[in-house]
Amino acid sequence: MEPTNKTSVPKSEFPPQAEKLSFNDTQIAFASKSNNDLKKAYFLFRVVASQSLMVVGKFTSIWALKLHLPIKGIIKNTIFHQFCGGENIEECADTTKILDAYNIGTILDYSVEGKNEEDEFEAGYKEILRTVETADKNPHIPFCVFKVSGLCRNTLLEKVSAEKDLTKTESAEYEKLKGRVDALCKRAVSADTPIFIDAEESWIQDAIDNLAMEMMAKYNKQKAIVYNTLQMYRHDRMAHLVIAQAQAEENDFFYGVKLVRGAYMEKERMRAEEKGYASPIQPNKDATDRDYDAAMQFCLNHLSNVYFCAGTHNEDSSLLLAQEMDRLELDRNDERIFFAQLYGMSDHISFNLSKARYNVAKYVPYGPVKDVMPYLIRRAEENTSVQGQTGRELNLISREIKRRKKG
């Protein structure tokens, strides 16, 4: 079967000399935003920049929603509007069309978390399946995605990861989980749409890694359809990448991987300290950056059986990968390589990469406002805590507002 890329620009459309990449062009970065959108985003990031306001807003919004106070509209028109595509797939259609116009793919991410009942897991599975079915009909959706913890209990995944014996009931529950994961991957194959299995906390990750490799061995025979996700802020993930790629090569299947820095650092460190084991987290940011860039280089050096997505908001890593692709004389729309960022963040990276003809996609979270609050809070806290993140967004938005006034 000849590999196809659902979102990349046909090779014949490339200019003789592709554009030089820069992340400084705010006109390109915010081409899809109205003046009102920019003002809203500027206000939101100013609020996020204040840690005291963030703490107050976090607890106020959670309790207000629990008490059914009429603040849903406020949330939906501010932080939800910035970071989510809608409350359901249909509401995401307008967002998808805007990204389509700039040749940026949409990754529909059902971001409902914290469920614990079987009927909730079944409902989550059916909703994720809907995203795959939607992708089957839309050439601008290059990937689908799901969290294994959205399909079963975390305590079960923790027990499997620890290689503890399961009860008869737990064994049946685990088989049901495997059936759901297999069905999603099988449907992704028929849709010809790769599917990401997201990374989660270290104490449940071994079970997820094993499921991902099992699905890859089954479905990645002709190209990568199933991708695992590696959080490079863990000090053991580079070694894991090397071993996993070798296993895939030895067993004659393609290895798919999404590389991210990570999302659970404080929780990981706190748990390690409480339980008295060595933290799985890198000693500092430099070590994380080093391993992230090394992982990208490793993937580039093993494209004979590796497909990968660089999920990063880091300008240096994004530029490094783009430059390395050019140095190696790889097509900028090589289907084995993608960039991805979260919707509502780092548009200067996403839109400038797309303008320069690299493969780019945006994670577009969706779900009922109340149910995606944990996701929204993490995004806001991430922008508050990550050094320079909010300042960078504010500076870029401010520059574009000034440019438009002058223009």
Short mmCIF file of N, CA and C in Angstrom, two decimals, residues 45-144:
data_model
loop_
_atom_site.label_atom_id
_atom_site.label_comp_id
_atom_site.label_asym_id
_atom_site.label_seq_id
_atom_site.Cartn_x
_atom_site.Cartn_y
_atom_site.Cartn_z
N PHE A 45 -4.75 36.21 28.83
CA PHE A 45 -3.37 35.93 29.24
C PHE A 45 -2.88 36.91 30.30
N ARG A 46 -3.45 38.12 30.34
CA ARG A 46 -3.11 39.04 31.43
C ARG A 46 -3.63 38.49 32.76
N VAL A 47 -4.84 37.91 32.74
CA VAL A 47 -5.39 37.31 33.95
C VAL A 47 -4.56 36.11 34.37
N VAL A 48 -4.21 35.27 33.38
CA VAL A 48 -3.43 34.07 33.65
C VAL A 48 -2.07 34.43 34.24
N ALA A 49 -1.53 35.57 33.85
CA ALA A 49 -0.22 35.99 34.34
C ALA A 49 -0.21 36.28 35.82
N SER A 50 -1.40 36.53 36.40
CA SER A 50 -1.49 36.83 37.83
C SER A 50 -1.80 35.55 38.60
N GLN A 51 -0.85 35.06 39.39
CA GLN A 51 -1.05 33.82 40.14
C GLN A 51 -2.17 33.96 41.17
N SER A 52 -2.28 35.12 41.80
CA SER A 52 -3.33 35.30 42.81
C SER A 52 -4.72 35.24 42.16
N LEU A 53 -4.87 35.91 41.01
CA LEU A 53 -6.15 35.85 40.30
C LEU A 53 -6.45 34.44 39.83
N MET A 54 -5.41 33.72 39.42
CA MET A 54 -5.59 32.34 38.96
C MET A 54 -6.12 31.45 40.06
N VAL A 55 -5.56 31.57 41.25
CA VAL A 55 -6.01 30.74 42.38
C VAL A 55 -7.47 31.03 42.71
N VAL A 56 -7.80 32.33 42.78
CA VAL A 56 -9.18 32.72 43.09
C VAL A 56 -10.12 32.24 41.99
N GLY A 57 -9.75 32.46 40.75
CA GLY A 57 -10.60 32.07 39.63
C GLY A 57 -10.81 30.57 39.54
N LYS A 58 -9.76 29.80 39.84
CA LYS A 58 -9.85 28.35 39.79
C LYS A 58 -10.92 27.83 40.74
N PHE A 59 -10.83 28.20 42.00
CA PHE A 59 -11.77 27.67 42.98
C PHE A 59 -13.17 28.27 42.84
N THR A 60 -13.23 29.54 42.45
CA THR A 60 -14.53 30.18 42.25
C THR A 60 -15.31 29.50 41.14
N SER A 61 -14.65 29.24 40.02
CA SER A 61 -15.33 28.63 38.87
C SER A 61 -15.76 27.20 39.18
N ILE A 62 -14.92 26.44 39.87
CA ILE A 62 -15.26 25.05 40.20
C ILE A 62 -16.51 25.01 41.09
N TRP A 63 -16.51 25.82 42.13
CA TRP A 63 -17.65 25.81 43.05
C TRP A 63 -18.90 26.40 42.42
N ALA A 64 -18.73 27.41 41.60
CA ALA A 64 -19.89 28.01 40.93
C ALA A 64 -20.58 27.01 40.01
N LEU A 65 -19.79 26.21 39.32
CA LEU A 65 -20.37 25.19 38.44
C LEU A 65 -21.05 24.09 39.26
N LYS A 66 -20.42 23.72 40.37
CA LYS A 66 -21.03 22.69 41.23
C LYS A 66 -22.36 23.16 41.81
N LEU A 67 -22.43 24.45 42.10
CA LEU A 67 -23.65 25.01 42.69
C LEU A 67 -24.64 25.47 41.62
N HIS A 68 -24.28 25.19 40.35
CA HIS A 68 -25.15 25.55 39.22
C HIS A 68 -25.42 27.05 39.13
N LEU A 69 -24.41 27.84 39.51
CA LEU A 69 -24.53 29.28 39.36
C LEU A 69 -24.33 29.64 37.88
N PRO A 70 -24.94 30.72 37.42
CA PRO A 70 -24.93 31.03 35.98
C PRO A 70 -23.62 31.64 35.48
N ILE A 71 -22.54 30.87 35.54
CA ILE A 71 -21.26 31.40 35.04
C ILE A 71 -20.76 30.63 33.82
N LYS A 72 -21.52 29.64 33.36
CA LYS A 72 -21.10 28.86 32.21
C LYS A 72 -20.83 29.75 31.00
N GLY A 73 -21.70 30.74 30.79
CA GLY A 73 -21.53 31.63 29.64
C GLY A 73 -20.24 32.42 29.71
N ILE A 74 -19.88 32.86 30.92
CA ILE A 74 -18.64 33.62 31.11
C ILE A 74 -17.44 32.73 30.78
N ILE A 75 -17.44 31.51 31.30
CA ILE A 75 -16.34 30.58 31.04
C ILE A 75 -16.24 30.25 29.56
N LYS A 76 -17.42 30.00 28.96
CA LYS A 76 -17.41 29.60 27.55
C LYS A 76 -16.90 30.71 26.64
N ASN A 77 -17.14 31.96 27.01
CA ASN A 77 -16.72 33.08 26.16
C ASN A 77 -15.31 33.58 26.47
N THR A 78 -14.66 32.98 27.46
CA THR A 78 -13.30 33.41 27.81
C THR A 78 -12.32 32.25 27.68
N ILE A 79 -12.03 31.57 28.78
CA ILE A 79 -11.00 30.54 28.75
C ILE A 79 -11.39 29.36 27.86
N PHE A 80 -12.66 28.99 27.85
CA PHE A 80 -13.12 27.90 26.99
C PHE A 80 -12.95 28.28 25.52
N HIS A 81 -13.34 29.49 25.18
CA HIS A 81 -13.22 29.97 23.80
C HIS A 81 -11.76 29.97 23.34
N GLN A 82 -10.85 30.28 24.25
CA GLN A 82 -9.43 30.35 23.90
C GLN A 82 -8.82 28.98 23.66
N PHE A 83 -9.18 27.99 24.48
CA PHE A 83 -8.48 26.71 24.46
C PHE A 83 -9.29 25.53 23.94
N CYS A 84 -10.58 25.70 23.66
CA CYS A 84 -11.42 24.58 23.22
C CYS A 84 -12.14 24.91 21.92
N GLY A 85 -12.49 23.86 21.18
CA GLY A 85 -13.17 24.06 19.91
C GLY A 85 -14.67 24.12 20.04
N GLY A 86 -15.23 23.55 21.12
CA GLY A 86 -16.67 23.52 21.30
C GLY A 86 -17.04 22.50 22.35
N GLU A 87 -18.33 22.34 22.58
CA GLU A 87 -18.79 21.37 23.56
C GLU A 87 -19.01 19.99 22.94
N ASN A 88 -19.06 19.93 21.61
CA ASN A 88 -19.21 18.65 20.92
C ASN A 88 -18.53 18.74 19.56
N ILE A 89 -18.49 17.63 18.84
CA ILE A 89 -17.80 17.59 17.55
C ILE A 89 -18.41 18.59 16.57
N GLU A 90 -19.73 18.70 16.58
CA GLU A 90 -20.40 19.61 15.65
C GLU A 90 -19.99 21.06 15.90
N GLU A 91 -19.85 21.44 17.16
CA GLU A 91 -19.44 22.81 17.47
C GLU A 91 -17.99 23.08 17.07
N CYS A 92 -17.20 22.03 16.93
CA CYS A 92 -15.80 22.19 16.53
C CYS A 92 -15.64 22.45 15.04
N ALA A 93 -16.72 22.28 14.28
CA ALA A 93 -16.63 22.37 12.82
C ALA A 93 -16.10 23.73 12.36
N ASP A 94 -16.56 24.81 13.00
CA ASP A 94 -16.10 26.14 12.60
C ASP A 94 -14.60 26.31 12.85
N THR A 95 -14.15 25.81 14.00
CA THR A 95 -12.72 25.87 14.31
C THR A 95 -11.91 25.08 13.30
N THR A 96 -12.40 23.89 12.98
CA THR A 96 -11.71 23.04 12.01
C THR A 96 -11.60 23.73 10.66
N LYS A 97 -12.67 24.39 10.23
CA LYS A 97 -12.66 25.07 8.92
C LYS A 97 -11.64 26.20 8.89
N ILE A 98 -11.52 26.93 10.01
CA ILE A 98 -10.54 28.01 10.07
C ILE A 98 -9.13 27.45 9.93
N LEU A 99 -8.84 26.37 10.67
CA LEU A 99 -7.52 25.76 10.58
C LEU A 99 -7.29 25.17 9.19
N ASP A 100 -8.33 24.58 8.60
CA ASP A 100 -8.24 24.03 7.24
C ASP A 100 -7.71 25.09 6.27
N ALA A 101 -8.23 26.31 6.41
CA ALA A 101 -7.90 27.38 5.47
C ALA A 101 -6.42 27.71 5.49
N TYR A 102 -5.74 27.36 6.59
CA TYR A 102 -4.30 27.63 6.70
C TYR A 102 -3.49 26.35 6.65
N ASN A 103 -4.11 25.29 6.13
CA ASN A 103 -3.45 23.99 5.99
C ASN A 103 -2.90 23.46 7.31
N ILE A 104 -3.64 23.70 8.38
CA ILE A 104 -3.30 23.16 9.70
C ILE A 104 -4.34 22.11 10.06
N GLY A 105 -3.88 20.92 10.35
CA GLY A 105 -4.80 19.84 10.67
C GLY A 105 -5.43 20.01 12.04
N THR A 106 -6.57 19.38 12.24
CA THR A 106 -7.27 19.38 13.51
C THR A 106 -7.19 17.99 14.13
N ILE A 107 -6.82 17.94 15.41
CA ILE A 107 -6.86 16.69 16.18
C ILE A 107 -7.96 16.85 17.21
N LEU A 108 -9.10 16.22 16.99
CA LEU A 108 -10.22 16.32 17.92
C LEU A 108 -9.88 15.56 19.20
N ASP A 109 -9.86 16.27 20.31
CA ASP A 109 -9.44 15.70 21.59
C ASP A 109 -10.58 15.79 22.59
N TYR A 110 -11.27 14.67 22.81
CA TYR A 110 -12.35 14.62 23.79
C TYR A 110 -11.73 14.71 25.18
N SER A 111 -11.85 15.87 25.80
CA SER A 111 -11.05 16.18 26.99
C SER A 111 -11.83 16.07 28.30
N VAL A 112 -12.77 15.14 28.36
CA VAL A 112 -13.50 14.89 29.59
C VAL A 112 -12.68 13.94 30.46
N GLU A 113 -12.45 14.32 31.72
CA GLU A 113 -11.57 13.55 32.60
C GLU A 113 -12.26 13.21 33.92
N GLY A 114 -11.61 12.36 34.69
CA GLY A 114 -12.03 12.10 36.06
C GLY A 114 -13.25 11.23 36.21
N LYS A 115 -13.54 10.39 35.22
CA LYS A 115 -14.69 9.50 35.31
C LYS A 115 -14.27 8.16 35.93
N ASN A 116 -15.22 7.49 36.61
CA ASN A 116 -14.86 6.27 37.34
C ASN A 116 -15.85 5.12 37.18
N GLU A 117 -16.94 5.36 36.50
CA GLU A 117 -17.97 4.33 36.38
C GLU A 117 -17.96 3.69 35.00
N GLU A 118 -18.40 2.44 34.93
CA GLU A 118 -18.38 1.69 33.68
C GLU A 118 -19.21 2.37 32.59
N ASP A 119 -20.38 2.89 32.95
CA ASP A 119 -21.19 3.55 31.93
C ASP A 119 -20.51 4.80 31.39
N GLU A 120 -19.71 5.47 32.24
CA GLU A 120 -18.95 6.63 31.79
C GLU A 120 -17.82 6.23 30.85
N PHE A 121 -17.17 5.11 31.15
CA PHE A 121 -16.11 4.62 30.27
C PHE A 121 -16.68 4.21 28.91
N GLU A 122 -17.83 3.58 28.92
CA GLU A 122 -18.46 3.17 27.67
C GLU A 122 -18.87 4.39 26.84
N ALA A 123 -19.40 5.40 27.52
CA ALA A 123 -19.78 6.63 26.82
C ALA A 123 -18.54 7.32 26.23
N GLY A 124 -17.44 7.32 27.00
CA GLY A 124 -16.20 7.91 26.52
C GLY A 124 -15.66 7.17 25.31
N TYR A 125 -15.70 5.85 25.36
CA TYR A 125 -15.25 5.03 24.24
C TYR A 125 -16.05 5.36 22.97
N LYS A 126 -17.36 5.45 23.10
CA LYS A 126 -18.21 5.73 21.94
C LYS A 126 -17.93 7.12 21.37
N GLU A 127 -17.63 8.08 22.26
CA GLU A 127 -17.34 9.43 21.79
C GLU A 127 -16.00 9.47 21.05
N ILE A 128 -15.00 8.77 21.57
CA ILE A 128 -13.69 8.71 20.88
C ILE A 128 -13.86 8.03 19.53
N LEU A 129 -14.68 7.00 19.49
CA LEU A 129 -14.95 6.32 18.22
C LEU A 129 -15.58 7.28 17.22
N ARG A 130 -16.41 8.18 17.72
CA ARG A 130 -17.02 9.20 16.84
C ARG A 130 -15.95 10.11 16.23
N THR A 131 -14.90 10.40 17.00
CA THR A 131 -13.84 11.25 16.44
C THR A 131 -13.13 10.55 15.29
N VAL A 132 -12.94 9.23 15.42
CA VAL A 132 -12.30 8.47 14.35
C VAL A 132 -13.21 8.44 13.12
N GLU A 133 -14.49 8.24 13.35
CA GLU A 133 -15.44 8.22 12.24
C GLU A 133 -15.53 9.58 11.55
N THR A 134 -15.42 10.65 12.35
CA THR A 134 -15.39 12.00 11.77
C THR A 134 -14.14 12.20 10.93
N ALA A 135 -13.02 11.70 11.42
CA ALA A 135 -11.75 11.81 10.69
C ALA A 135 -11.82 11.07 9.36
N ASP A 136 -12.56 9.96 9.34
CA ASP A 136 -12.68 9.16 8.11
C ASP A 136 -13.29 9.98 6.98
N LYS A 137 -14.11 10.96 7.34
CA LYS A 137 -14.80 11.76 6.33
C LYS A 137 -14.15 13.12 6.09
N ASN A 138 -13.09 13.41 6.83
CA ASN A 138 -12.48 14.74 6.76
C ASN A 138 -10.98 14.64 6.52
N PRO A 139 -10.51 15.01 5.33
CA PRO A 139 -9.08 14.89 5.03
C PRO A 139 -8.20 15.84 5.83
N HIS A 140 -8.82 16.79 6.55
CA HIS A 140 -8.04 17.75 7.32
C HIS A 140 -7.87 17.33 8.78
N ILE A 141 -8.28 16.12 9.12
CA ILE A 141 -8.03 15.58 10.46
C ILE A 141 -6.95 14.52 10.32
N PRO A 142 -5.69 14.85 10.58
CA PRO A 142 -4.58 13.93 10.32
C PRO A 142 -4.39 12.87 11.39
N PHE A 143 -4.90 13.11 12.61
CA PHE A 143 -4.73 12.17 13.72
C PHE A 143 -5.98 12.17 14.59
N CYS A 144 -6.15 11.06 15.30
CA CYS A 144 -7.11 11.00 16.40
C CYS A 144 -6.30 10.74 17.68
#
